[in-house]
Amino acid sequence: MSANAQAVRGTWAAVGTFVLWGVAPLYWHLLKAVPSLQIVLHRVVWSALLVGAFLVWRDGRHWLRDVLAGQARLRWMLLLSGVLIAGNWGLYIWAVNAGHVVETALGYFINPLLNVVIGVLFLRERLRPLQWVSVAIALGGVLWLTVQYGRFPWIALTLAASFGLYGVLRKLAHVDSVTGLGVESAYLLLPVLGVLLWSEWNGTGGFLPLPGRPSYGPGLDALLVLSGLVTALPLIGFAYAVRRISLTSVGVLQYIAPTLQFLIGVFVFAEPFDRTRLVGFACIWLALAVFVIDGLLHGRRQRAQALAELA
């Protein structure tokens, strides 16, 4: 497959991933009666079982041994990426339930900028002039939102940094997207399953209908099981995308997710939104528009050059 075809597939995978992440608050809102830690534990367990079952079917029951055999560097990279993404989930769900929704949204607006900076500084990716303009506009919007927030946004910066580092590790890890997620999940499965079973036994869970223990009920239980699919699909898409397109492109396309979250927050959950915040959001949307226009123009120039070379 040509590099251009790979880039197109990677771009569509990124778009689909960020749309899924953007509408995810609608799903997690259905689970608001479940404690944050329990949601994170179930996300890990069910996504691990789902991805593991698929890999056993596709690659055989020794898939994990085959992938990691003689790959010490890959083992450590995927262990670290698994810990980073689990920590990101935990902080995000805790922050939402603790009333820090605005700061979590700010974190996911900062994260794409961090991806761009990492791509330029450490992966030697280069920006075209219009891309620099896009980054500058987006940076202005994020700085405006940060100043208006009124205090050091440690939750936002931790979310941005953890997911930014996760993206770099998955880009450098030479393993396909589903297998990489399977290895990450395998590392986390046993300790997380142990904590989950301990919480059920001690009455702090609610998934199993044990005598004398509180129970979430079949509806919430089903949503917790399906959280594995909701978790796995966008992570697979993200890992697929970062292996095929630059972190710069991923960074700006990633604004799709917080923008959709913003629309859901304002129009579905009726969260407040004033003119001050509108200025910052408008800058970010303008930056995304500039980046997309630059990408379309660059693609058109490349196609014209290819046709000229064939003539």
XYZ file of C-alpha atoms in Angstrom:
311
model
C 0.000 0.000 0.000
C 1.348 3.449 -0.930
C 2.345 6.010 1.687
C -0.461 8.297 0.530
C -3.080 5.555 0.937
C -1.707 4.790 4.396
C -1.977 8.468 5.316
C -5.579 8.646 4.092
C -6.547 5.600 6.153
C -4.709 6.997 9.143
C -6.529 10.315 8.831
C -9.950 8.665 8.683
C -9.038 6.469 11.643
C -8.070 9.572 13.614
C -11.306 11.358 12.705
C -13.428 8.351 13.682
C -11.504 7.937 16.933
C -11.956 11.540 18.006
C -15.648 11.511 17.112
C -16.107 8.462 19.353
C -14.207 10.143 22.179
C -16.195 13.318 21.621
C -19.575 11.649 22.156
C -18.333 9.343 24.952
C -19.649 11.657 27.742
C -23.158 10.611 26.718
C -22.227 7.013 27.525
C -20.398 7.710 30.783
C -23.317 9.878 31.924
C -25.459 6.736 31.890
C -23.052 5.261 34.476
C -23.100 8.235 36.868
C -24.497 6.021 39.669
C -21.340 3.851 39.577
C -18.233 5.054 41.517
C -15.411 6.369 39.345
C -12.894 3.728 40.418
C -15.329 0.942 39.583
C -15.865 2.349 36.089
C -12.109 2.441 35.447
C -11.635 -1.124 36.741
C -14.424 -2.439 34.541
C -13.084 -0.560 31.521
C -9.733 -2.284 31.916
C -11.122 -5.780 32.532
C -13.734 -5.872 29.764
C -11.526 -4.243 27.143
C -8.740 -6.720 28.031
C -11.072 -9.706 27.663
C -12.538 -8.382 24.406
C -9.210 -7.629 22.752
C -7.578 -10.773 24.134
C -10.356 -12.993 22.768
C -10.003 -11.401 19.340
C -6.225 -11.903 19.307
C -6.567 -15.553 20.353
C -8.998 -16.061 17.463
C -6.788 -14.180 14.989
C -3.249 -15.148 16.063
C -3.657 -18.223 18.273
C -3.494 -18.727 22.023
C 0.244 -17.990 22.181
C -0.099 -14.524 20.649
C 1.275 -12.724 23.715
C 4.378 -14.913 23.935
C 4.982 -14.570 20.200
C 4.745 -10.786 20.273
C 7.024 -10.216 23.264
C 9.629 -12.926 22.604
C 13.028 -11.200 22.562
C 11.401 -7.756 22.627
C 12.536 -6.280 25.954
C 12.216 -2.694 24.728
C 8.691 -3.305 23.410
C 7.643 -4.934 26.695
C 8.672 -1.905 28.719
C 7.166 0.582 26.264
C 3.769 -1.125 26.316
C 3.858 -1.547 30.084
C 4.457 2.182 30.450
C 1.828 3.106 27.857
C -0.709 0.862 29.614
C -0.048 2.525 32.969
C -0.292 5.978 31.375
C -3.649 5.336 29.717
C -5.111 3.714 32.838
C -3.983 6.710 34.911
C -5.486 9.056 32.335
C -8.844 7.266 32.549
C -8.814 7.320 36.323
C -8.015 11.017 36.627
C -10.557 11.948 33.967
C -13.452 10.044 35.530
C -12.561 11.264 39.027
C -12.362 14.874 37.849
C -15.723 14.699 36.069
C -17.445 13.217 39.112
C -15.724 15.753 41.401
C -17.090 18.711 39.438
C -13.992 19.639 37.392
C -15.566 19.180 33.939
C -14.267 22.527 32.642
C -10.702 21.697 33.602
C -10.857 18.255 31.980
C -12.082 19.869 28.765
C -9.183 22.319 28.963
C -6.817 19.351 29.302
C -8.036 17.800 26.069
C -7.669 21.145 24.309
C -4.080 21.436 25.566
C -3.214 17.857 24.582
C -3.225 18.357 20.780
C -0.858 21.311 21.180
C 1.410 19.143 23.272
C 1.372 16.495 20.513
C 2.442 19.115 17.982
C 5.270 20.326 20.244
C 6.462 16.750 20.880
C 6.345 15.977 17.165
C 8.464 19.013 16.296
C 10.964 18.857 19.175
C 11.556 15.121 19.551
C 10.374 13.365 16.375
C 11.799 15.934 13.924
C 8.461 16.597 12.271
C 8.325 19.823 10.287
C 5.467 22.292 10.005
C 4.408 24.158 6.903
C 3.783 27.937 7.241
C -0.006 27.616 7.540
C 0.440 24.891 10.133
C 2.538 27.285 12.220
C -0.282 29.821 11.918
C -2.767 27.180 13.069
C -0.635 26.248 16.084
C -0.173 29.912 17.043
C -3.939 30.580 16.908
C -4.693 27.463 18.928
C -2.026 28.364 21.499
C -3.605 31.794 21.884
C -7.003 30.209 22.504
C -5.642 27.768 25.079
C -3.718 30.519 26.903
C -6.866 32.641 26.985
C -8.904 29.790 28.458
C -6.140 29.030 30.973
C -5.969 32.642 32.186
C -9.748 32.855 32.437
C -9.808 29.637 34.447
C -8.070 31.580 37.227
C -5.646 29.062 38.795
C -2.965 26.553 37.875
C -4.859 23.817 35.985
C -2.998 20.760 37.285
C -5.762 18.339 36.283
C -5.782 19.666 32.718
C -1.989 19.550 32.397
C -1.760 16.039 33.858
C -4.418 14.751 31.459
C -2.669 16.411 28.518
C 0.799 15.147 29.470
C -0.269 11.563 30.166
C -2.128 11.198 26.884
C 0.590 13.017 24.943
C 3.244 10.616 26.226
C 0.916 7.691 25.497
C 0.677 8.806 21.877
C 4.463 9.017 21.522
C 4.982 5.547 22.996
C 2.374 4.005 20.704
C 3.935 5.719 17.705
C 7.401 4.366 18.553
C 6.235 0.881 19.537
C 6.598 -1.300 16.440
C 3.446 -3.359 16.880
C 0.036 -3.183 15.233
C -2.721 -1.262 17.000
C -4.872 -4.181 18.232
C -1.895 -6.252 19.415
C -0.418 -3.270 21.247
C -3.680 -2.660 23.083
C -3.862 -6.370 23.880
C -0.401 -6.330 25.473
C -1.223 -3.183 27.480
C -4.438 -4.778 28.694
C -2.709 -8.046 29.566
C -0.269 -6.194 31.836
C -3.142 -4.512 33.689
C -5.662 -7.358 33.761
C -4.570 -9.433 36.774
C -3.941 -6.584 39.262
C -7.102 -4.758 38.185
C -9.183 -7.955 38.317
C -7.845 -8.604 41.818
C -8.908 -5.139 43.003
C -12.309 -5.563 41.360
C -12.965 -8.923 43.018
C -11.768 -7.584 46.372
C -14.199 -4.655 46.118
C -17.058 -7.010 45.263
C -16.269 -9.229 48.247
C -16.044 -6.247 50.617
C -19.295 -4.679 49.441
C -17.782 -1.634 47.724
C -18.594 -3.009 44.265
C -22.016 -3.814 42.928
C -21.568 -5.784 39.745
C -22.151 -9.263 41.186
C -25.565 -9.926 42.808
C -24.095 -11.320 46.032
C -26.404 -11.934 49.025
C -26.445 -8.979 51.394
C -24.379 -6.813 49.003
C -25.529 -3.763 47.005
C -26.085 -4.370 43.286
C -26.086 -2.009 40.311
C -28.734 -4.013 38.506
C -28.711 -5.665 35.063
C -28.918 -2.367 33.145
C -25.785 -0.817 34.655
C -24.022 -4.196 34.597
C -24.609 -4.399 30.842
C -23.280 -0.858 30.355
C -20.158 -1.733 32.343
C -19.543 -4.792 30.155
C -20.032 -2.734 26.994
C -17.554 -0.164 28.360
C -14.883 -2.564 27.138
C -16.003 -2.003 23.561
C -16.391 1.754 24.085
C -12.840 1.791 25.473
C -11.152 -0.503 22.978
C -12.453 0.798 19.652
C -11.154 4.391 19.868
C -7.828 3.289 21.385
C -7.301 0.879 18.493
C -8.187 3.641 16.060
C -5.827 6.078 17.780
C -2.914 3.638 17.767
C -3.625 2.840 14.097
C -3.649 6.548 13.219
C -0.454 7.615 15.007
C 1.485 4.902 13.163
C 0.385 6.286 9.765
C 0.197 10.074 10.059
C 2.336 12.669 11.799
C 1.747 13.649 15.422
C 1.225 17.166 14.108
C -1.818 16.014 12.117
C -3.072 13.918 15.035
C -2.601 16.882 17.339
C -4.853 19.259 15.456
C -7.468 16.671 14.432
C -7.731 15.833 18.105
C -9.656 19.092 18.627
C -12.669 17.253 17.214
C -13.149 15.398 20.521
C -13.213 18.339 22.971
C -15.307 20.368 20.530
C -17.972 17.659 20.480
C -17.697 17.379 24.258
C -18.251 21.109 24.488
C -21.371 20.933 22.312
C -22.745 18.085 24.416
C -21.968 19.945 27.623
C -23.735 23.116 26.505
C -26.686 21.764 24.516
C -27.328 18.392 26.204
C -26.155 18.870 29.803
C -26.921 22.631 29.860
C -23.550 23.642 31.314
C -22.836 27.416 31.433
C -20.962 29.021 28.536
C -20.263 32.769 28.451
C -18.667 35.179 25.970
C -15.281 34.931 27.676
C -15.065 31.208 26.979
C -16.419 31.759 23.477
C -13.278 33.740 22.578
C -10.994 30.829 23.471
C -13.143 28.223 21.760
C -13.435 30.370 18.629
C -9.632 30.570 18.378
C -9.352 26.791 18.626
C -12.027 26.196 15.982
C -10.327 28.713 13.676
C -6.997 26.916 14.185
C -8.600 23.616 13.187
C -10.121 25.212 10.076
C -6.724 26.642 9.040
C -5.062 23.256 9.553
C -7.689 21.431 7.499
C -7.453 23.991 4.676
C -3.661 23.657 4.661
C -3.974 19.865 4.490
C -6.376 20.066 1.540
C -4.125 22.502 -0.330
C -1.030 20.397 0.364
C -2.795 17.247 -0.826
C -3.900 18.997 -4.016
C -0.330 20.151 -4.704
C 1.018 16.632 -4.153
C -1.536 15.129 -6.546
C -0.726 17.761 -9.168
C 2.991 17.069 -8.802
C 2.440 13.314 -9.129
C 0.410 13.810 -12.304
C 3.103 16.101 -13.725
C 5.773 13.464 -13.073
C 3.693 10.823 -14.864
C 3.090 13.040 -17.883
